[in-house]
Amino acid sequence: MKFDGQMLASIAKAKQIAVFTGAGVSQESGIPTFRDALTGLWENFAAEDLATKRAFVQNPELVWGWYEWRRSRVLQAQPNQAHLAIAALEAFVPSVTVITQNVDDLHERAGSMDVIHLHGSLHHPRCIQCGKPHTLETGISDGPDGGRHIPPPLCTHCEGRVRPGVVWFGEDLPINEWGRAQRLARACDVLFCIGTSSIVMPAASIPRIARENRACVIQINPTPTSHDHQASYVLRGTACEVLSELRETMGW
Ligand code: NAD
Ligand code: ZN
């Protein structure tokens, strides 16, 4: 892949880089994107039918089972070359912040020091009633590959059901994280937008905010998305392919 010279110069002289990521960045670690996560037991569901508070209240075993299956996939996965390239950028640029929609912890495990989770985490569940955090067992559950129904644990404080620590459809983004992400989008010199279909609002407005504030917006995705027109550069390929090549070209 031949990279545009001006794009390389923008990265080389950037003081602040924001890296906005979605499910696609973890795809090459074997973590299914949203659409691909609806296999096995969940093939007859839409994400909107599982990732809501209403679904959890109506069928807690089904929804908790889906999240436990996803969490066990993450525990078995390793960060890939894309996560590692993003983490390595920190030695090359004065300030790098990852703004992720992902609920896995692969950026942190790759070594990224500053990660904003806009949609929460699979690893930090809490009580649906009193909000107290719940500690999960660290081992990997050996459930069937297609997943199974699992009753959620009960809160040790109030006996309410424990819910996944993620942001569901219809819920607000965590206010501090969202505020910081918007400020970074306004302030950064370069914004990478990697592996996100960007149809989930309001997180999807991050590339637009960056562009309106004259950042160089670099889009990395193997397929076209509805926000390609907002990018300064569109790099067609998987996150691992493109970031490995870029890292090699620039020597970071
Ligand atoms: P999405 O599933 O809507 O879109 C994934 C995007 O990644 C698509 O545009 C696809 O073309 C692209 N893609 C697929 N393989 C890729 C690769 N190898 N390299 C680069 N790009 C690739 O995901 P989204 O935009 O993140 O939004 C959906 C929601 O799904 C988010 O809110 C997120 O919380 C949740 N989610 C998270 C995870 C995770 O934590 N790993 C997994 C599934 C879903
Ligand atoms: Zn409780």
mmCIF file of N, CA and C and ligand atoms in Angstrom, residues 127 129-130 155 157-160, ligand 2:
data_model
loop_
_atom_site.group_PDB
_atom_site.id
_atom_site.type_symbol
_atom_site.label_atom_id
_atom_site.label_comp_id
_atom_site.label_asym_id
_atom_site.label_seq_id
_atom_site.Cartn_x
_atom_site.Cartn_y
_atom_site.Cartn_z
ATOM 1 N N CYS A 127 -24.609 -4.079 39.960
ATOM 2 C CA CYS A 127 -25.989 -4.394 40.335
ATOM 3 C C CYS A 127 -26.960 -3.489 39.584
ATOM 4 N N GLN A 129 -29.853 -2.735 40.530
ATOM 5 C CA GLN A 129 -30.635 -1.949 41.481
ATOM 6 C C GLN A 129 -29.813 -0.872 42.182
ATOM 7 N N CYS A 130 -28.739 -1.292 42.862
ATOM 8 C CA CYS A 130 -28.007 -0.322 43.700
ATOM 9 C C CYS A 130 -26.724 0.161 43.030
ATOM 10 N N CYS A 155 -26.548 -9.518 43.561
ATOM 11 C CA CYS A 155 -25.742 -8.536 44.278
ATOM 12 C C CYS A 155 -25.606 -8.950 45.744
ATOM 13 N N HIS A 157 -24.983 -7.065 48.116
ATOM 14 C CA HIS A 157 -25.417 -5.946 48.949
ATOM 15 C C HIS A 157 -26.945 -5.919 49.080
ATOM 16 N N CYS A 158 -27.651 -6.031 47.934
ATOM 17 C CA CYS A 158 -29.117 -5.861 47.983
ATOM 18 C C CYS A 158 -29.881 -6.996 47.303
ATOM 19 N N GLU A 159 -29.156 -8.007 46.802
ATOM 20 C CA GLU A 159 -29.770 -9.155 46.126
ATOM 21 C C GLU A 159 -30.436 -8.810 44.805
ATOM 22 N N GLY A 160 -30.167 -7.614 44.286
ATOM 23 C CA GLY A 160 -30.622 -7.285 42.933
ATOM 24 C C GLY A 160 -29.820 -8.100 41.921
HETATM 25 ZN ZN ZN B 2 -27.321 -4.205 44.688
#
